[in-house]
């Protein structure tokens, strides 16, 4: 065993001893420090501290029993020792180097023929043989031992087994100190058995690692061989060749329609792809670039529909009203039919939420037989979403238009750009400016995407944009679009939409049959007037869904189940076809009759709102009769149905039909959200009804004026009602104009000079602003000044100048609808708005007496004349 000696004095003594004929030294194991675990490895400097120990201190740290070792060689500070026999220290002779007296120990006498000793030794030998099979290092130990020591006997076998085992040093010391041969063999057997278990564990670990490495290598080699074999047989090409073939196959079918400059770029990129290594980053960039270039529909256009009647039918199927939008699309189709080809256009639909701007886009695409693609730009703040990223960036992608063309597969889709008035602006640029190129008919012929870097022709694309407030769209972008305003739906239109679309779809979605429920016209009218006054129909749809959900729960609690039985499902194809034709014909007849009788329906609604009390009493009587009478006795039709059902053996019990009327509407949708806007049946002195535009579509409001204080020179004006700055200025102008008119009409009336006036516009919690209430304010003040109330059922709107001229206002349709809702018969508009009023649908204008004025003097004559002297305009 090699020993490294760091103590130079001890090393010198060993060298001198080596020069003698029989050079020997004593080797003793050092004890561990007190309080330390010999099995735990620490980073302490214990060896250094042992070298520092001398004399008595060192002697105390040594085990008493050691080995007489022969010094075979000394090379530098390495001393090679060969053990011979056991020693025990008796006393110290010299401290430095430590020299001691020793006793030579011999084994206790033992019987060679003892069966137990023989058996133990044989077990040690067999265990050693098993260990020697696994470790070649141990074979060298055996050869070295037999060369220097000689043949084995029982004590030597025990010593050899303990020596070559990798056991704990204290266990080996225990073997060294044991003089009983049998006990020593037992201790050695334990050590060797433990070594065998360690050797087995080592083998299993080595085997697992080897299997893993060899399995991966084997799989890799087999794959490489398979590739080589397939390549030799021509069954498969390498990755680059396969990619190039795929890209060439894609572009082959489009070669005639693809622009030459695009083909040139594709050829250059394919050549570059062959020169690049598949592991390089540039290879992936080029592959993705070619993938986008070859997948786009270069020159591939879908066959368009130029049949105006077919398009009209499709548009009417999906949406009621929206005549302006439908007319514009039909014009687009008509121009395309005459030219033989169609060009792209940029149309912007503006209007309040819920009027069908987004859904009409899909219907337009269906009518034109074009592919449809929608993306929203609300909150978009990154120009790269429209123009794409540069290819040099990691994860670069083309813009939305290129993604659109890939998705639809044609070069002439209908693209709906939603919420264009809500574009954001961030650190990545201004998307509104990026849209200028996309939405310009002169520029989008050669639209350049940053990623593709080749011009794309978007001139055939029909762009339809939607916006709520066009004032939020930047002017350069607004200038490129054709604006079609969708003001909203009147009550009559909402009734049609609810009946023909919303109610039908909701009933199917809830799984309710038409014969199980009836929602009366009075209930729908009350729902529209008192719950859903906004311009769109989104809230109306929610309320109808709410009604049908409650009806579904009510029917289920009564034990109704609309699940189809097996007999109902087993019908012949002929029966399905015939019933479908009959149903389609019936729907067409009902639809045509509904379109032709729009005016009749309008008259019914007006009459229902005028005679509300009589209708409610009648409806209550009908509902009472339905709920208190047994279902089979309600009418002959239900009796026939029940009789037929009994004959067929259905066995279902008669379920009472659910009727929703204006009297029980509150049970389904709660209390009304809106109250009647009309406060006065006959407007008192100083009160005039005005018309206002709101986000809900329009409303009527009262302007009230009263005298607070009277006295010489007390003339003043107090304003309340949360009025904006423009409206406050309108009130000041109204006081000045009203004073001038009163002076002209009644020169002796000093009302404005001596009266402190208070002008209020209910409701006080609603902010109001705008110039269109000017003429209404003047009329309210003059009514109070002259003590003369205005005509019954009169409403007016218009901005007034200091000279009494009436200027045009906005929101004519919304204000007209609001007046109809409040049962107003006479309206006063500025003359400049006559064209706006004339463009309204006939059912909106029907039954209204409308006057168009240029100066306030004309309003004065109309507002304060007697009801009997009215003339229809």
mmCIF file of C-alpha atoms in Angstrom, residues 496-763:
data_model
loop_
_atom_site.group_PDB
_atom_site.id
_atom_site.type_symbol
_atom_site.label_atom_id
_atom_site.label_comp_id
_atom_site.label_asym_id
_atom_site.label_seq_id
_atom_site.Cartn_x
_atom_site.Cartn_y
_atom_site.Cartn_z
ATOM 1 C CA UNK A 496 -90.897 43.218 -37.528
ATOM 2 C CA UNK A 497 -87.383 42.256 -36.430
ATOM 3 C CA UNK A 498 -88.655 40.827 -33.145
ATOM 4 C CA UNK A 499 -91.370 38.799 -34.866
ATOM 5 C CA UNK A 500 -89.514 37.566 -37.945
ATOM 6 C CA UNK A 501 -85.976 37.103 -36.593
ATOM 7 C CA UNK A 502 -85.358 37.456 -32.854
ATOM 8 C CA UNK A 503 -88.401 35.596 -31.533
ATOM 9 C CA UNK A 504 -88.053 32.760 -34.034
ATOM 10 C CA UNK A 505 -84.333 32.212 -33.341
ATOM 11 C CA UNK A 506 -84.797 32.480 -29.569
ATOM 12 C CA UNK A 507 -87.673 30.015 -29.585
ATOM 13 C CA UNK A 508 -85.566 27.465 -31.474
ATOM 14 C CA UNK A 509 -82.577 28.069 -29.191
ATOM 15 C CA UNK A 510 -84.745 27.436 -26.106
ATOM 16 C CA UNK A 511 -86.361 24.320 -27.582
ATOM 17 C CA UNK A 512 -89.910 25.698 -27.347
ATOM 18 C CA UNK A 513 -92.571 24.869 -29.933
ATOM 19 C CA UNK A 514 -94.659 27.692 -31.466
ATOM 20 C CA UNK A 515 -97.921 26.195 -30.200
ATOM 21 C CA UNK A 516 -96.674 26.218 -26.596
ATOM 22 C CA UNK A 517 -96.283 29.999 -26.252
ATOM 23 C CA UNK A 518 -97.784 33.208 -27.593
ATOM 24 C CA UNK A 519 -96.260 36.680 -27.197
ATOM 25 C CA UNK A 520 -98.893 39.232 -28.185
ATOM 26 C CA UNK A 521 -98.292 42.381 -30.241
ATOM 27 C CA UNK A 522 -99.226 44.487 -27.234
ATOM 28 C CA UNK A 523 -96.546 42.739 -25.153
ATOM 29 C CA UNK A 524 -93.884 43.293 -27.826
ATOM 30 C CA UNK A 525 -94.906 46.934 -28.208
ATOM 31 C CA UNK A 526 -94.696 47.450 -24.432
ATOM 32 C CA UNK A 527 -91.326 45.694 -24.378
ATOM 33 C CA UNK A 528 -89.961 47.998 -27.079
ATOM 34 C CA UNK A 529 -91.424 51.214 -25.656
ATOM 35 C CA UNK A 530 -90.731 50.636 -21.959
ATOM 36 C CA UNK A 531 -87.606 48.456 -21.917
ATOM 37 C CA UNK A 532 -85.699 48.755 -25.208
ATOM 38 C CA UNK A 533 -85.698 52.321 -26.535
ATOM 39 C CA UNK A 534 -82.115 52.233 -27.776
ATOM 40 C CA UNK A 535 -81.427 52.519 -31.509
ATOM 41 C CA UNK A 536 -80.293 48.899 -31.924
ATOM 42 C CA UNK A 537 -81.975 45.592 -31.167
ATOM 43 C CA UNK A 538 -79.282 43.910 -29.080
ATOM 44 C CA UNK A 539 -81.012 44.716 -25.804
ATOM 45 C CA UNK A 540 -84.353 43.711 -27.321
ATOM 46 C CA UNK A 541 -82.861 40.307 -28.128
ATOM 47 C CA UNK A 542 -81.647 39.935 -24.533
ATOM 48 C CA UNK A 543 -85.101 40.736 -23.169
ATOM 49 C CA UNK A 544 -86.807 38.263 -25.545
ATOM 50 C CA UNK A 545 -84.296 35.603 -24.503
ATOM 51 C CA UNK A 546 -85.091 36.392 -20.877
ATOM 52 C CA UNK A 547 -88.826 35.911 -21.539
ATOM 53 C CA UNK A 548 -88.330 32.572 -23.292
ATOM 54 C CA UNK A 549 -85.955 31.274 -20.614
ATOM 55 C CA UNK A 550 -88.598 31.883 -17.973
ATOM 56 C CA UNK A 551 -91.238 30.257 -20.205
ATOM 57 C CA UNK A 552 -88.956 27.218 -20.684
ATOM 58 C CA UNK A 553 -88.575 26.865 -16.905
ATOM 59 C CA UNK A 554 -92.347 27.198 -16.479
ATOM 60 C CA UNK A 555 -93.023 24.492 -19.095
ATOM 61 C CA UNK A 556 -90.479 22.082 -17.607
ATOM 62 C CA UNK A 557 -91.996 22.514 -14.157
ATOM 63 C CA UNK A 558 -95.334 21.538 -15.712
ATOM 64 C CA UNK A 559 -93.763 18.325 -17.045
ATOM 65 C CA UNK A 560 -93.315 19.245 -20.721
ATOM 66 C CA UNK A 561 -90.621 17.431 -22.723
ATOM 67 C CA UNK A 562 -89.983 18.338 -26.366
ATOM 68 C CA UNK A 563 -87.458 15.547 -26.979
ATOM 69 C CA UNK A 564 -88.275 13.791 -30.309
ATOM 70 C CA UNK A 565 -89.423 10.186 -29.978
ATOM 71 C CA UNK A 566 -88.176 7.386 -32.213
ATOM 72 C CA UNK A 567 -91.426 7.176 -34.217
ATOM 73 C CA UNK A 568 -91.280 10.866 -35.080
ATOM 74 C CA UNK A 569 -87.734 10.469 -36.358
ATOM 75 C CA UNK A 570 -88.573 7.579 -38.742
ATOM 76 C CA UNK A 571 -90.062 9.517 -41.635
ATOM 77 C CA UNK A 572 -89.464 8.973 -45.348
ATOM 78 C CA UNK A 573 -87.366 11.245 -47.506
ATOM 79 C CA UNK A 574 -90.383 12.143 -49.640
ATOM 80 C CA UNK A 575 -92.343 13.296 -46.600
ATOM 81 C CA UNK A 576 -89.413 15.442 -45.426
ATOM 82 C CA UNK A 577 -89.084 17.062 -48.834
ATOM 83 C CA UNK A 578 -92.763 17.799 -49.219
ATOM 84 C CA UNK A 579 -93.124 19.211 -45.713
ATOM 85 C CA UNK A 580 -90.017 21.355 -46.245
ATOM 86 C CA UNK A 581 -91.418 22.736 -49.489
ATOM 87 C CA UNK A 582 -94.737 23.531 -47.831
ATOM 88 C CA UNK A 583 -92.997 25.258 -44.919
ATOM 89 C CA UNK A 584 -90.779 27.278 -47.278
ATOM 90 C CA UNK A 585 -93.774 28.330 -49.342
ATOM 91 C CA UNK A 586 -95.678 29.266 -46.197
ATOM 92 C CA UNK A 587 -92.747 31.371 -44.933
ATOM 93 C CA UNK A 588 -92.504 33.118 -48.316
ATOM 94 C CA UNK A 589 -96.258 33.912 -48.311
ATOM 95 C CA UNK A 590 -96.126 35.224 -44.743
ATOM 96 C CA UNK A 591 -93.035 37.296 -45.518
ATOM 97 C CA UNK A 592 -94.543 38.828 -48.645
ATOM 98 C CA UNK A 593 -97.774 39.648 -46.850
ATOM 99 C CA UNK A 594 -95.796 41.227 -44.005
ATOM 100 C CA UNK A 595 -93.836 43.383 -46.468
ATOM 101 C CA UNK A 596 -97.004 44.487 -48.279
ATOM 102 C CA UNK A 597 -98.985 45.256 -45.115
ATOM 103 C CA UNK A 598 -96.332 47.369 -43.333
ATOM 104 C CA UNK A 599 -98.611 50.387 -43.274
ATOM 105 C CA UNK A 600 -101.478 48.307 -41.863
ATOM 106 C CA UNK A 601 -99.231 47.089 -39.059
ATOM 107 C CA UNK A 602 -98.114 50.646 -38.361
ATOM 108 C CA UNK A 603 -101.743 51.773 -38.016
ATOM 109 C CA UNK A 604 -102.440 48.927 -35.621
ATOM 110 C CA UNK A 605 -99.482 49.962 -33.435
ATOM 111 C CA UNK A 606 -100.577 53.603 -33.380
ATOM 112 C CA UNK A 607 -104.099 52.640 -32.476
ATOM 113 C CA UNK A 608 -102.808 50.331 -29.743
ATOM 114 C CA UNK A 609 -100.738 53.127 -28.174
ATOM 115 C CA UNK A 610 -103.642 55.645 -28.377
ATOM 116 C CA UNK A 611 -106.241 53.320 -26.861
ATOM 117 C CA UNK A 612 -103.994 51.694 -24.258
ATOM 118 C CA UNK A 613 -106.623 51.432 -21.536
ATOM 119 C CA UNK A 614 -109.127 49.573 -23.717
ATOM 120 C CA UNK A 615 -106.466 47.195 -25.025
ATOM 121 C CA UNK A 616 -105.166 46.428 -21.529
ATOM 122 C CA UNK A 617 -108.696 45.666 -20.252
ATOM 123 C CA UNK A 618 -109.357 43.387 -23.211
ATOM 124 C CA UNK A 619 -106.003 41.614 -22.816
ATOM 125 C CA UNK A 620 -106.578 41.094 -19.099
ATOM 126 C CA UNK A 621 -109.938 39.520 -19.887
ATOM 127 C CA UNK A 622 -108.353 37.223 -22.494
ATOM 128 C CA UNK A 623 -105.520 36.181 -20.171
ATOM 129 C CA UNK A 624 -107.974 35.597 -17.332
ATOM 130 C CA UNK A 625 -110.092 33.414 -19.595
ATOM 131 C CA UNK A 626 -107.075 31.398 -20.773
ATOM 132 C CA UNK A 627 -105.755 30.801 -17.261
ATOM 133 C CA UNK A 628 -109.094 29.886 -15.678
ATOM 134 C CA UNK A 629 -110.475 27.639 -18.406
ATOM 135 C CA UNK A 630 -109.339 24.073 -18.930
ATOM 136 C CA UNK A 631 -107.017 23.649 -21.896
ATOM 137 C CA UNK A 632 -109.160 21.223 -23.962
ATOM 138 C CA UNK A 633 -112.097 23.676 -23.837
ATOM 139 C CA UNK A 634 -110.298 26.862 -24.975
ATOM 140 C CA UNK A 635 -111.081 26.457 -28.657
ATOM 141 C CA UNK A 636 -112.074 23.859 -31.192
ATOM 142 C CA UNK A 637 -108.599 23.654 -32.705
ATOM 143 C CA UNK A 638 -107.024 22.564 -29.429
ATOM 144 C CA UNK A 639 -109.855 20.038 -28.953
ATOM 145 C CA UNK A 640 -109.118 18.562 -32.375
ATOM 146 C CA UNK A 641 -105.411 18.400 -31.583
ATOM 147 C CA UNK A 642 -106.039 16.695 -28.254
ATOM 148 C CA UNK A 643 -108.445 14.245 -29.914
ATOM 149 C CA UNK A 644 -105.904 13.438 -32.603
ATOM 150 C CA UNK A 645 -103.212 13.020 -29.968
ATOM 151 C CA UNK A 646 -105.415 10.612 -28.036
ATOM 152 C CA UNK A 647 -106.113 8.630 -31.203
ATOM 153 C CA UNK A 648 -102.404 8.346 -31.910
ATOM 154 C CA UNK A 649 -101.809 7.104 -28.374
ATOM 155 C CA UNK A 650 -99.403 9.858 -27.403
ATOM 156 C CA UNK A 651 -100.664 9.839 -23.842
ATOM 157 C CA UNK A 652 -99.348 13.352 -23.035
ATOM 158 C CA UNK A 653 -101.428 15.397 -20.647
ATOM 159 C CA UNK A 654 -102.847 18.691 -21.906
ATOM 160 C CA UNK A 655 -100.441 21.545 -21.134
ATOM 161 C CA UNK A 656 -101.741 25.074 -20.791
ATOM 162 C CA UNK A 657 -100.441 27.502 -23.437
ATOM 163 C CA UNK A 658 -98.305 30.302 -22.033
ATOM 164 C CA UNK A 659 -99.553 33.738 -23.081
ATOM 165 C CA UNK A 660 -97.333 36.800 -22.590
ATOM 166 C CA UNK A 661 -99.294 40.041 -22.709
ATOM 167 C CA UNK A 662 -98.700 43.628 -21.653
ATOM 168 C CA UNK A 663 -100.479 42.901 -18.361
ATOM 169 C CA UNK A 664 -98.093 40.112 -17.254
ATOM 170 C CA UNK A 665 -94.954 41.299 -19.091
ATOM 171 C CA UNK A 666 -93.489 42.568 -15.820
ATOM 172 C CA UNK A 667 -93.481 39.017 -14.434
ATOM 173 C CA UNK A 668 -90.935 38.036 -17.094
ATOM 174 C CA UNK A 669 -88.704 41.125 -17.495
ATOM 175 C CA UNK A 670 -89.305 43.106 -14.295
ATOM 176 C CA UNK A 671 -90.343 46.713 -13.902
ATOM 177 C CA UNK A 672 -90.217 49.070 -16.913
ATOM 178 C CA UNK A 673 -86.886 50.802 -17.429
ATOM 179 C CA UNK A 674 -88.342 53.831 -19.214
ATOM 180 C CA UNK A 675 -91.342 55.856 -18.186
ATOM 181 C CA UNK A 676 -93.594 57.925 -20.447
ATOM 182 C CA UNK A 677 -91.687 60.946 -21.754
ATOM 183 C CA UNK A 678 -94.881 62.929 -22.028
ATOM 184 C CA UNK A 679 -95.583 64.552 -18.649
ATOM 185 C CA UNK A 680 -98.422 66.910 -19.656
ATOM 186 C CA UNK A 681 -101.527 66.119 -21.701
ATOM 187 C CA UNK A 682 -101.968 69.880 -22.218
ATOM 188 C CA UNK A 683 -98.747 71.828 -21.843
ATOM 189 C CA UNK A 684 -99.127 74.711 -19.317
ATOM 190 C CA UNK A 685 -97.880 78.276 -19.747
ATOM 191 C CA UNK A 686 -94.089 78.488 -20.003
ATOM 192 C CA UNK A 687 -93.607 74.805 -20.987
ATOM 193 C CA UNK A 688 -92.638 73.647 -24.510
ATOM 194 C CA UNK A 689 -91.580 70.204 -25.763
ATOM 195 C CA UNK A 690 -88.233 69.999 -27.546
ATOM 196 C CA UNK A 691 -86.492 67.195 -29.435
ATOM 197 C CA UNK A 692 -83.027 65.875 -28.586
ATOM 198 C CA UNK A 693 -80.587 63.401 -30.102
ATOM 199 C CA UNK A 694 -79.107 60.798 -27.723
ATOM 200 C CA UNK A 695 -77.049 57.652 -27.991
ATOM 201 C CA UNK A 696 -80.297 55.740 -27.389
ATOM 202 C CA UNK A 697 -81.603 57.108 -30.675
ATOM 203 C CA UNK A 698 -83.471 60.289 -29.718
ATOM 204 C CA UNK A 699 -85.889 61.550 -27.064
ATOM 205 C CA UNK A 700 -88.299 64.358 -26.257
ATOM 206 C CA UNK A 701 -87.655 66.789 -23.411
ATOM 207 C CA UNK A 702 -89.557 69.661 -21.851
ATOM 208 C CA UNK A 703 -88.175 73.167 -21.386
ATOM 209 C CA UNK A 704 -89.851 74.905 -18.461
ATOM 210 C CA UNK A 705 -89.669 78.622 -17.632
ATOM 211 C CA UNK A 706 -91.174 80.339 -14.600
ATOM 212 C CA UNK A 707 -90.980 83.810 -13.016
ATOM 213 C CA UNK A 708 -89.092 83.885 -9.717
ATOM 214 C CA UNK A 709 -89.236 87.609 -8.887
ATOM 215 C CA UNK A 710 -90.822 90.729 -10.362
ATOM 216 C CA UNK A 711 -89.764 94.352 -9.968
ATOM 217 C CA UNK A 712 -88.322 97.389 -11.666
ATOM 218 C CA UNK A 713 -85.031 96.401 -13.349
ATOM 219 C CA UNK A 714 -85.088 92.864 -11.928
ATOM 220 C CA UNK A 715 -84.562 91.237 -15.332
ATOM 221 C CA UNK A 716 -82.254 88.182 -14.985
ATOM 222 C CA UNK A 717 -82.016 84.508 -16.012
ATOM 223 C CA UNK A 718 -81.227 81.454 -13.848
ATOM 224 C CA UNK A 719 -80.467 78.116 -15.589
ATOM 225 C CA UNK A 720 -80.719 74.579 -14.120
ATOM 226 C CA UNK A 721 -80.873 71.037 -15.488
ATOM 227 C CA UNK A 722 -77.134 70.217 -15.863
ATOM 228 C CA UNK A 723 -76.767 72.221 -19.102
ATOM 229 C CA UNK A 724 -73.554 72.376 -21.108
ATOM 230 C CA UNK A 725 -71.810 75.585 -22.179
ATOM 231 C CA UNK A 726 -73.389 75.577 -25.662
ATOM 232 C CA UNK A 727 -76.868 75.160 -24.205
ATOM 233 C CA UNK A 728 -76.280 77.960 -21.661
ATOM 234 C CA UNK A 729 -75.283 80.284 -24.481
ATOM 235 C CA UNK A 730 -78.410 79.224 -26.392
ATOM 236 C CA UNK A 731 -80.496 80.286 -23.363
ATOM 237 C CA UNK A 732 -78.835 83.725 -23.336
ATOM 238 C CA UNK A 733 -79.489 84.110 -27.059
ATOM 239 C CA UNK A 734 -83.080 82.949 -26.538
ATOM 240 C CA UNK A 735 -83.651 85.648 -23.887
ATOM 241 C CA UNK A 736 -82.289 88.350 -26.217
ATOM 242 C CA UNK A 737 -84.314 87.192 -29.244
ATOM 243 C CA UNK A 738 -87.447 86.661 -27.126
ATOM 244 C CA UNK A 739 -87.151 90.195 -25.743
ATOM 245 C CA UNK A 740 -86.933 91.620 -29.278
ATOM 246 C CA UNK A 741 -89.943 89.616 -30.513
ATOM 247 C CA UNK A 742 -92.042 90.557 -27.464
ATOM 248 C CA UNK A 743 -91.182 94.213 -28.031
ATOM 249 C CA UNK A 744 -92.376 93.796 -31.617
ATOM 250 C CA UNK A 745 -95.591 91.955 -30.761
ATOM 251 C CA UNK A 746 -96.512 93.736 -27.481
ATOM 252 C CA UNK A 747 -94.551 96.997 -27.156
ATOM 253 C CA UNK A 748 -96.029 97.796 -23.733
ATOM 254 C CA UNK A 749 -95.074 94.447 -22.167
ATOM 255 C CA UNK A 750 -92.011 94.980 -19.919
ATOM 256 C CA UNK A 751 -91.867 91.296 -18.832
ATOM 257 C CA UNK A 752 -88.184 90.611 -19.653
ATOM 258 C CA UNK A 753 -86.985 93.917 -18.196
ATOM 259 C CA UNK A 754 -88.740 93.493 -14.831
ATOM 260 C CA UNK A 755 -88.776 89.695 -14.291
ATOM 261 C CA UNK A 756 -86.203 87.317 -12.905
ATOM 262 C CA UNK A 757 -86.690 84.067 -14.874
ATOM 263 C CA UNK A 758 -85.784 80.477 -13.991
ATOM 264 C CA UNK A 759 -85.334 78.100 -16.947
ATOM 265 C CA UNK A 760 -85.122 74.364 -16.194
ATOM 266 C CA UNK A 761 -84.681 71.330 -18.482
ATOM 267 C CA UNK A 762 -85.729 68.025 -16.876
ATOM 268 C CA UNK A 763 -84.389 65.522 -15.968
#
